[in-house]
Short mmCIF file of C-alpha atoms in Angstrom, two decimals:
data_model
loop_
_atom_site.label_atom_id
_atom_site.label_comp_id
_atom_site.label_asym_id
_atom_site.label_seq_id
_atom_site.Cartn_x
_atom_site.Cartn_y
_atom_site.Cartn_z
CA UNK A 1 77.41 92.20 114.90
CA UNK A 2 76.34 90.23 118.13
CA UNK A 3 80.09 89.84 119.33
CA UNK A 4 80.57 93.20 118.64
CA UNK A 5 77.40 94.51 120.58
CA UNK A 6 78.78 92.06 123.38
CA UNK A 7 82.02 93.46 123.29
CA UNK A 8 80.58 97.09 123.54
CA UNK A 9 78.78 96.19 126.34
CA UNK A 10 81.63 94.64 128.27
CA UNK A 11 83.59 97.95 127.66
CA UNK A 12 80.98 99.95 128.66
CA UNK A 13 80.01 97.87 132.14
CA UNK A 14 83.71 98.12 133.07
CA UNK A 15 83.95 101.69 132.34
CA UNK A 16 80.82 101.98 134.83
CA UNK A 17 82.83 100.63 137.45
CA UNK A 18 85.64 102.76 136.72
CA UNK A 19 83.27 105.66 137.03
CA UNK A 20 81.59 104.57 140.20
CA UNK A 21 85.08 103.91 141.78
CA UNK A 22 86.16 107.40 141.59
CA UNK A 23 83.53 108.40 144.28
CA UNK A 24 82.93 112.17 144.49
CA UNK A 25 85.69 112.69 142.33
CA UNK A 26 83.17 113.63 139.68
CA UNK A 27 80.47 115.67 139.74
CA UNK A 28 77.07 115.65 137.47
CA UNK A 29 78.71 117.65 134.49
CA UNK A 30 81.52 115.66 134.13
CA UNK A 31 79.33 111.91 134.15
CA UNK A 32 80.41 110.58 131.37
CA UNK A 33 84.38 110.72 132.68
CA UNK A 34 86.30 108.00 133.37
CA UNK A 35 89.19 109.73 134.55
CA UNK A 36 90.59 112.90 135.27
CA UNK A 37 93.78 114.58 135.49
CA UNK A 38 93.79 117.90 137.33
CA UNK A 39 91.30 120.06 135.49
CA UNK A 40 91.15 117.64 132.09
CA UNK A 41 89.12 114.80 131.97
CA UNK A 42 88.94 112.12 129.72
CA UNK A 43 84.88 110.37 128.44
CA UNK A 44 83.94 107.04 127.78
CA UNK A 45 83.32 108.10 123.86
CA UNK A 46 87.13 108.71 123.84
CA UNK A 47 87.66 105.80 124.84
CA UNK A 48 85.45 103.76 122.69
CA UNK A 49 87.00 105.48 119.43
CA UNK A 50 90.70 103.96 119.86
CA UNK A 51 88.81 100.55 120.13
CA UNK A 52 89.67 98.69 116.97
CA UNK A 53 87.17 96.85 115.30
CA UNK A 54 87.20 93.02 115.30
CA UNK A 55 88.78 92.91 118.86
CA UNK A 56 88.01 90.69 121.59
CA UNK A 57 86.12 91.78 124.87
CA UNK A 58 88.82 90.59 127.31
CA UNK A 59 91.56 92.70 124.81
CA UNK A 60 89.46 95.55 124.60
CA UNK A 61 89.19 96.14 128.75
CA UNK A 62 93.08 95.57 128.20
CA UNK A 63 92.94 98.47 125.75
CA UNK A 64 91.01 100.98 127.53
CA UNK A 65 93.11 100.22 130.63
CA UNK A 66 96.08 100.72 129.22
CA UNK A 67 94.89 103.75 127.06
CA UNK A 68 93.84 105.47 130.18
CA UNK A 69 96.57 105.26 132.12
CA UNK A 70 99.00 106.47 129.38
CA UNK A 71 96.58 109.59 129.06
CA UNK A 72 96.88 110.34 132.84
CA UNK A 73 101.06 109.47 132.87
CA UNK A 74 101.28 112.36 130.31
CA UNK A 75 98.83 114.63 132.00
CA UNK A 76 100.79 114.51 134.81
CA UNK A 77 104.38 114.98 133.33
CA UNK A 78 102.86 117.44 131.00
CA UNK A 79 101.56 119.58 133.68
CA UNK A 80 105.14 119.04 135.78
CA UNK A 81 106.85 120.56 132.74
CA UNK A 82 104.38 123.51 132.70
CA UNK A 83 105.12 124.61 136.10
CA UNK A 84 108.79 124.23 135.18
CA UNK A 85 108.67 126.54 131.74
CA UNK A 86 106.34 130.13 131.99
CA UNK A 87 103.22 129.69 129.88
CA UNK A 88 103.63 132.68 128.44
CA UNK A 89 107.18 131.50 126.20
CA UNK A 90 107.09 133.25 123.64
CA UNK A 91 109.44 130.34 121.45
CA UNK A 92 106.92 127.64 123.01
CA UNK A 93 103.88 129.70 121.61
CA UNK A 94 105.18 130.67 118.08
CA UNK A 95 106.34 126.68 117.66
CA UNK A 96 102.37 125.69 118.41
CA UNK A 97 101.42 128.21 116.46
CA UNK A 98 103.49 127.25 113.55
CA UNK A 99 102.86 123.85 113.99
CA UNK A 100 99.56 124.00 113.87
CA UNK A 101 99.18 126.49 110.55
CA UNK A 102 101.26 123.17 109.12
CA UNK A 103 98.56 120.45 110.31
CA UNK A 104 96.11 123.26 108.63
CA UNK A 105 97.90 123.46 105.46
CA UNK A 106 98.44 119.86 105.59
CA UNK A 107 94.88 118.95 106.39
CA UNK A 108 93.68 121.44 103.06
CA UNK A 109 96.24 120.54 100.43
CA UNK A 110 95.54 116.91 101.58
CA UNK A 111 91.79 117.30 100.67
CA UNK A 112 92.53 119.31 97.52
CA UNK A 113 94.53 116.43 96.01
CA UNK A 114 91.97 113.48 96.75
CA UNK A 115 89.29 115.92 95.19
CA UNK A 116 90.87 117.12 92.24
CA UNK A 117 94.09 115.61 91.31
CA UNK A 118 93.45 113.43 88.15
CA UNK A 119 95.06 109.59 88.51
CA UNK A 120 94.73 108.82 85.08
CA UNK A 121 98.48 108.22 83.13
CA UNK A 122 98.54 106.64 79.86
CA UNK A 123 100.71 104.71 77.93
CA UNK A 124 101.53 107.60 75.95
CA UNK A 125 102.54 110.04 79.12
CA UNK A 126 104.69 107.26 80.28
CA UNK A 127 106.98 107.14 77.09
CA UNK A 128 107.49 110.88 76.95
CA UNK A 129 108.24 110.79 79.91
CA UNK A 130 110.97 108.14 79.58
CA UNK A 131 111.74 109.14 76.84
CA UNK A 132 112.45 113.08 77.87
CA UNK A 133 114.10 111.88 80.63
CA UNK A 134 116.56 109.03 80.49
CA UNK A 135 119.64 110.48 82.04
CA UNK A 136 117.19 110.45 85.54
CA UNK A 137 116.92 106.82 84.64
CA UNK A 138 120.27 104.74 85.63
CA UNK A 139 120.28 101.15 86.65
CA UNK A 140 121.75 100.87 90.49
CA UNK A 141 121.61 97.08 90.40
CA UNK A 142 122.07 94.84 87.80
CA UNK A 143 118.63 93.33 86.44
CA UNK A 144 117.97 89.99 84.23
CA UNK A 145 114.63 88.00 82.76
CA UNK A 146 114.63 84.63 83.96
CA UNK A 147 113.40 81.16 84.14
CA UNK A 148 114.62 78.82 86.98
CA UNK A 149 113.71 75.41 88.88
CA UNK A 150 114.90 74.25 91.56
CA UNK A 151 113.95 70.10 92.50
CA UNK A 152 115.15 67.42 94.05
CA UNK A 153 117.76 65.49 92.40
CA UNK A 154 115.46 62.59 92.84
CA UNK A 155 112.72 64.10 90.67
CA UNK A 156 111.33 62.27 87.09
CA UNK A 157 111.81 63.61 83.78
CA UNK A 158 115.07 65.90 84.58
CA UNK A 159 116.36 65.30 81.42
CA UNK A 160 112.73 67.11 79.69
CA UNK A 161 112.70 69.58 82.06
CA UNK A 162 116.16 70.81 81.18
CA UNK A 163 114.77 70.68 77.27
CA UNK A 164 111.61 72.81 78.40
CA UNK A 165 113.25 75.46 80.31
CA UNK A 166 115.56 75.83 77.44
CA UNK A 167 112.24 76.14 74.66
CA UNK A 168 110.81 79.00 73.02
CA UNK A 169 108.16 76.86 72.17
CA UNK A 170 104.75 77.77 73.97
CA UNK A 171 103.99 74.29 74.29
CA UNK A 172 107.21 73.68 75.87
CA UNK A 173 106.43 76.65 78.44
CA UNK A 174 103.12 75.24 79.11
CA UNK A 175 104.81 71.96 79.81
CA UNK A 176 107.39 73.38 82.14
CA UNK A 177 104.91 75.67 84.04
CA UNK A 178 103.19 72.46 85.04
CA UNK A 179 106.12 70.63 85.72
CA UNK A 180 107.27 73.44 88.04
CA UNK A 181 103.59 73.24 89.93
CA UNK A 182 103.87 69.06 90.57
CA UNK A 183 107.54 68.79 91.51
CA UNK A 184 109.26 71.72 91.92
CA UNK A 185 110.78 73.04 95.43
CA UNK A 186 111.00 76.73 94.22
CA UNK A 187 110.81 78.45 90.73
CA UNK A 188 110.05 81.84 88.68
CA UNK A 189 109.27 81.65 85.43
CA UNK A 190 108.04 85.17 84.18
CA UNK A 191 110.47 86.06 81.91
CA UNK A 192 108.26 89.17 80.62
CA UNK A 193 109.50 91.03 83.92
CA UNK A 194 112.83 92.29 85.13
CA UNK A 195 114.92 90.64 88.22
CA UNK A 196 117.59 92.28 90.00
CA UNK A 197 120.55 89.57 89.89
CA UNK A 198 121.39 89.58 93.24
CA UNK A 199 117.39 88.27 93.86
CA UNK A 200 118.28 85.29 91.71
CA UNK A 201 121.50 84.56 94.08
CA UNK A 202 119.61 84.17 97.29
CA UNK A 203 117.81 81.36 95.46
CA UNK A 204 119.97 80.11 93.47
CA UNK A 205 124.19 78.74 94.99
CA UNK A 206 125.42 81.03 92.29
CA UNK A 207 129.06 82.24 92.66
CA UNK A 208 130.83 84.26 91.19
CA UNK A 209 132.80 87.55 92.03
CA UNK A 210 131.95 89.69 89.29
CA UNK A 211 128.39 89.40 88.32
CA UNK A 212 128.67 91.76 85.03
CA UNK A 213 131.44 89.48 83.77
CA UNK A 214 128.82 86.05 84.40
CA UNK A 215 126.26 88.02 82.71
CA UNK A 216 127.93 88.12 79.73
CA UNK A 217 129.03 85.00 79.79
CA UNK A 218 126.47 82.54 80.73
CA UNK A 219 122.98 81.97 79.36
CA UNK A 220 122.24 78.58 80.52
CA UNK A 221 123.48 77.61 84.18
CA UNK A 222 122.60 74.14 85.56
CA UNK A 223 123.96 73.67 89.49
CA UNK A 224 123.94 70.54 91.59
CA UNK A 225 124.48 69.76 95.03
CA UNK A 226 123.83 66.93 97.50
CA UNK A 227 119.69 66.95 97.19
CA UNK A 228 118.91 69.25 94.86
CA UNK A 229 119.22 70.89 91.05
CA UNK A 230 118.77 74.04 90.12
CA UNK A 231 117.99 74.90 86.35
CA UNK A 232 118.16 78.48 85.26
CA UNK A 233 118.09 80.39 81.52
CA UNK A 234 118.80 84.16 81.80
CA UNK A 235 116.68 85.32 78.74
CA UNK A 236 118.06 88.91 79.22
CA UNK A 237 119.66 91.45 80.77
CA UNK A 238 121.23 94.58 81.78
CA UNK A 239 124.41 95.60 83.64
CA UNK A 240 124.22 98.58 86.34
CA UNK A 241 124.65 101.63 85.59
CA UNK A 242 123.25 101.50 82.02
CA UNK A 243 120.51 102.97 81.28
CA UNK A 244 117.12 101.13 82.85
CA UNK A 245 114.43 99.75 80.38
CA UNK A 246 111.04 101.37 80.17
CA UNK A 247 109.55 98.19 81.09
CA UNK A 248 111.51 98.18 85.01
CA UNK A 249 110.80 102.18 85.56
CA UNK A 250 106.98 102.24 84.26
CA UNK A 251 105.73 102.28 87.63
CA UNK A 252 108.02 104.61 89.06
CA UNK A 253 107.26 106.74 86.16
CA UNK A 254 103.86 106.69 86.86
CA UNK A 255 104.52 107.74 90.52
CA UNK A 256 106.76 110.97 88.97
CA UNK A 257 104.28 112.40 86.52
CA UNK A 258 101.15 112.15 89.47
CA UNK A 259 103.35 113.35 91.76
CA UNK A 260 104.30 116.45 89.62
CA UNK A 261 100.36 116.49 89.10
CA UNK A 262 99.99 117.00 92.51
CA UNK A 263 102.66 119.79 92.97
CA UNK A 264 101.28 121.92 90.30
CA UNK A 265 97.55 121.50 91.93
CA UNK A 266 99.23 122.34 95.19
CA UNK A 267 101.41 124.99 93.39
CA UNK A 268 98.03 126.71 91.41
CA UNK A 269 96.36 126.84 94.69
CA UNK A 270 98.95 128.60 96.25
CA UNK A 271 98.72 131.27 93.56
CA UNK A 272 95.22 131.36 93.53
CA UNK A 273 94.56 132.11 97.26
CA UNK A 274 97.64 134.86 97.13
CA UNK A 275 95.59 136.84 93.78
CA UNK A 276 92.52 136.29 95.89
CA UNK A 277 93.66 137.74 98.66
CA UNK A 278 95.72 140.96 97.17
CA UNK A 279 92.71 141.48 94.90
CA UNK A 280 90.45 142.05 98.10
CA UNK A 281 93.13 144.15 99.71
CA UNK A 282 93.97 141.73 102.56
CA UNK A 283 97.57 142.14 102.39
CA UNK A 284 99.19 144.32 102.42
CA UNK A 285 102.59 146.24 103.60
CA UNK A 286 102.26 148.36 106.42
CA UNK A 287 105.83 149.98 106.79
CA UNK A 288 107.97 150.76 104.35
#
């Protein structure tokens, strides 16, 4: 709070001198200006709000400086350009117009969603909704479970970690996992979750030309090269362009059915202010 308050203060002071540097070019109802730009002028709360928090006195001064000067660059082309094009374009006008009913509409259905859109999706919502939909649901990459080590060719008790990472056993796991924390360079071994493949080769000096064909043929791949080895048991998997598991699209699910939450609430809305407003005879066609 202290550097903070000093910070503020250092701001402030050297948006004082600003101030008092500009002479007569403000007068007593403009005060709190720090610069102007024909008949536009910028304050020092402005100024203060684009401050982030956390940010050092010197880089703050830096801040305002800069933020100042872009403000008065723009002023000045801006006002250029509106000598250049008649205020009164009727394109330029409609555009603003339309731009700003958007930021509006934007603004409201924005609000309406954080109020009242329910974020709750269970289990159950999920699996219909796999289930309903699993043509939408095609693999683009191949995808595998997987354990895999990689140490130094140096390390102790190679020969047992080959045997864990091979186990079902829990003990075995147990063992592995803290093998893998003492002496291992890199490994993953949460085989609960789905991989895509081609993650697995920018760790591990896998090659091979057609990954579907490996897939199906190897379960158990131990590599070596000059300093290191590199241990690896695919414990599943599936080829691209099959259909994806539940397990790899639950999240994405989960971003569907709230998403189609939110388009109905934005969609009911919609409705609901057009019944309002023929119901109190505010629209309405006046040709025919």
């Amino acid at each position: 709070m202290i550097i903070q308050l000093i910070i503020r203060i250092t701001i402030i002071a050297w948006l004082f001198s600003v101030i008092s540097s500009c002479g007569n070019k403000t007068t007593s109802s403009n005060s709190e200006a720090v610069a102007r730009a024909y008949d536009q002028f910028l304050y020092k709360k402005d100024i203060a709000s684009i401050i982030p928090a956390q940010t050092s006195a010197q880089d703050s001064v830096r801040i305002a400086k800069s933020y100042i000067e872009n403000w008065m660059h723009n002023a000045a082309i801006l006002h250029k350009a509106s000598e250049n094009i008649k205020n009164d374009n009727v394109e330029i006008q409609r555009q603003v117009e339309e731009y700003r009913q958007s930021l509006v509409r934007y603004a409201y259905e924005k609000e309406l969603v954080a109020q009242k859109l329910d974020t709750n999706v269970t289990e159950a919502e999920i699996n219909q909704f796999y289930a309903t939909n699993q043509d939408n649901f095609q693999l683009k990459d191949n995808i595998i479970k997987v354990l895999y080590l990689k140490i130094l060719n140096s390390s102790p008790k190679i020969d047992k970690a080959k045997e864990w990472i091979r186990s079902n056993l829990k003990s075995d796991r147990k063992l592995l996992e803290e093998y893998a924390h003492q002496f291992a360079l890199n490994y993953y071994l949460d085989d609960e979750s789905w991989l895509q493949f081609e993650d697995l080769l920018k760790e591990i000096p896998i090659k091979t030309y057609d990954a579907e064909q490996y897939l199906t043929n190897n379960r158990y791949i131990e590599i070596e090269d000059s300093m290191n080895i590199y241990l690896v048991n695919i414990k599943g998997f599936k080829i691209k362009n099959s259909v994806s598991p539940l397990s790899y699209e639950s999240k994405n699910i989960r971003n569907l059915i709230l998403n189609q939450r939110k388009l109905k609430l934005i969609n009911e809305m919609e409705k609901s202010a057009i019944t309002e407003a023929l119901n109190a005879n505010e629209l309405q066609w006046l040709v025919k």
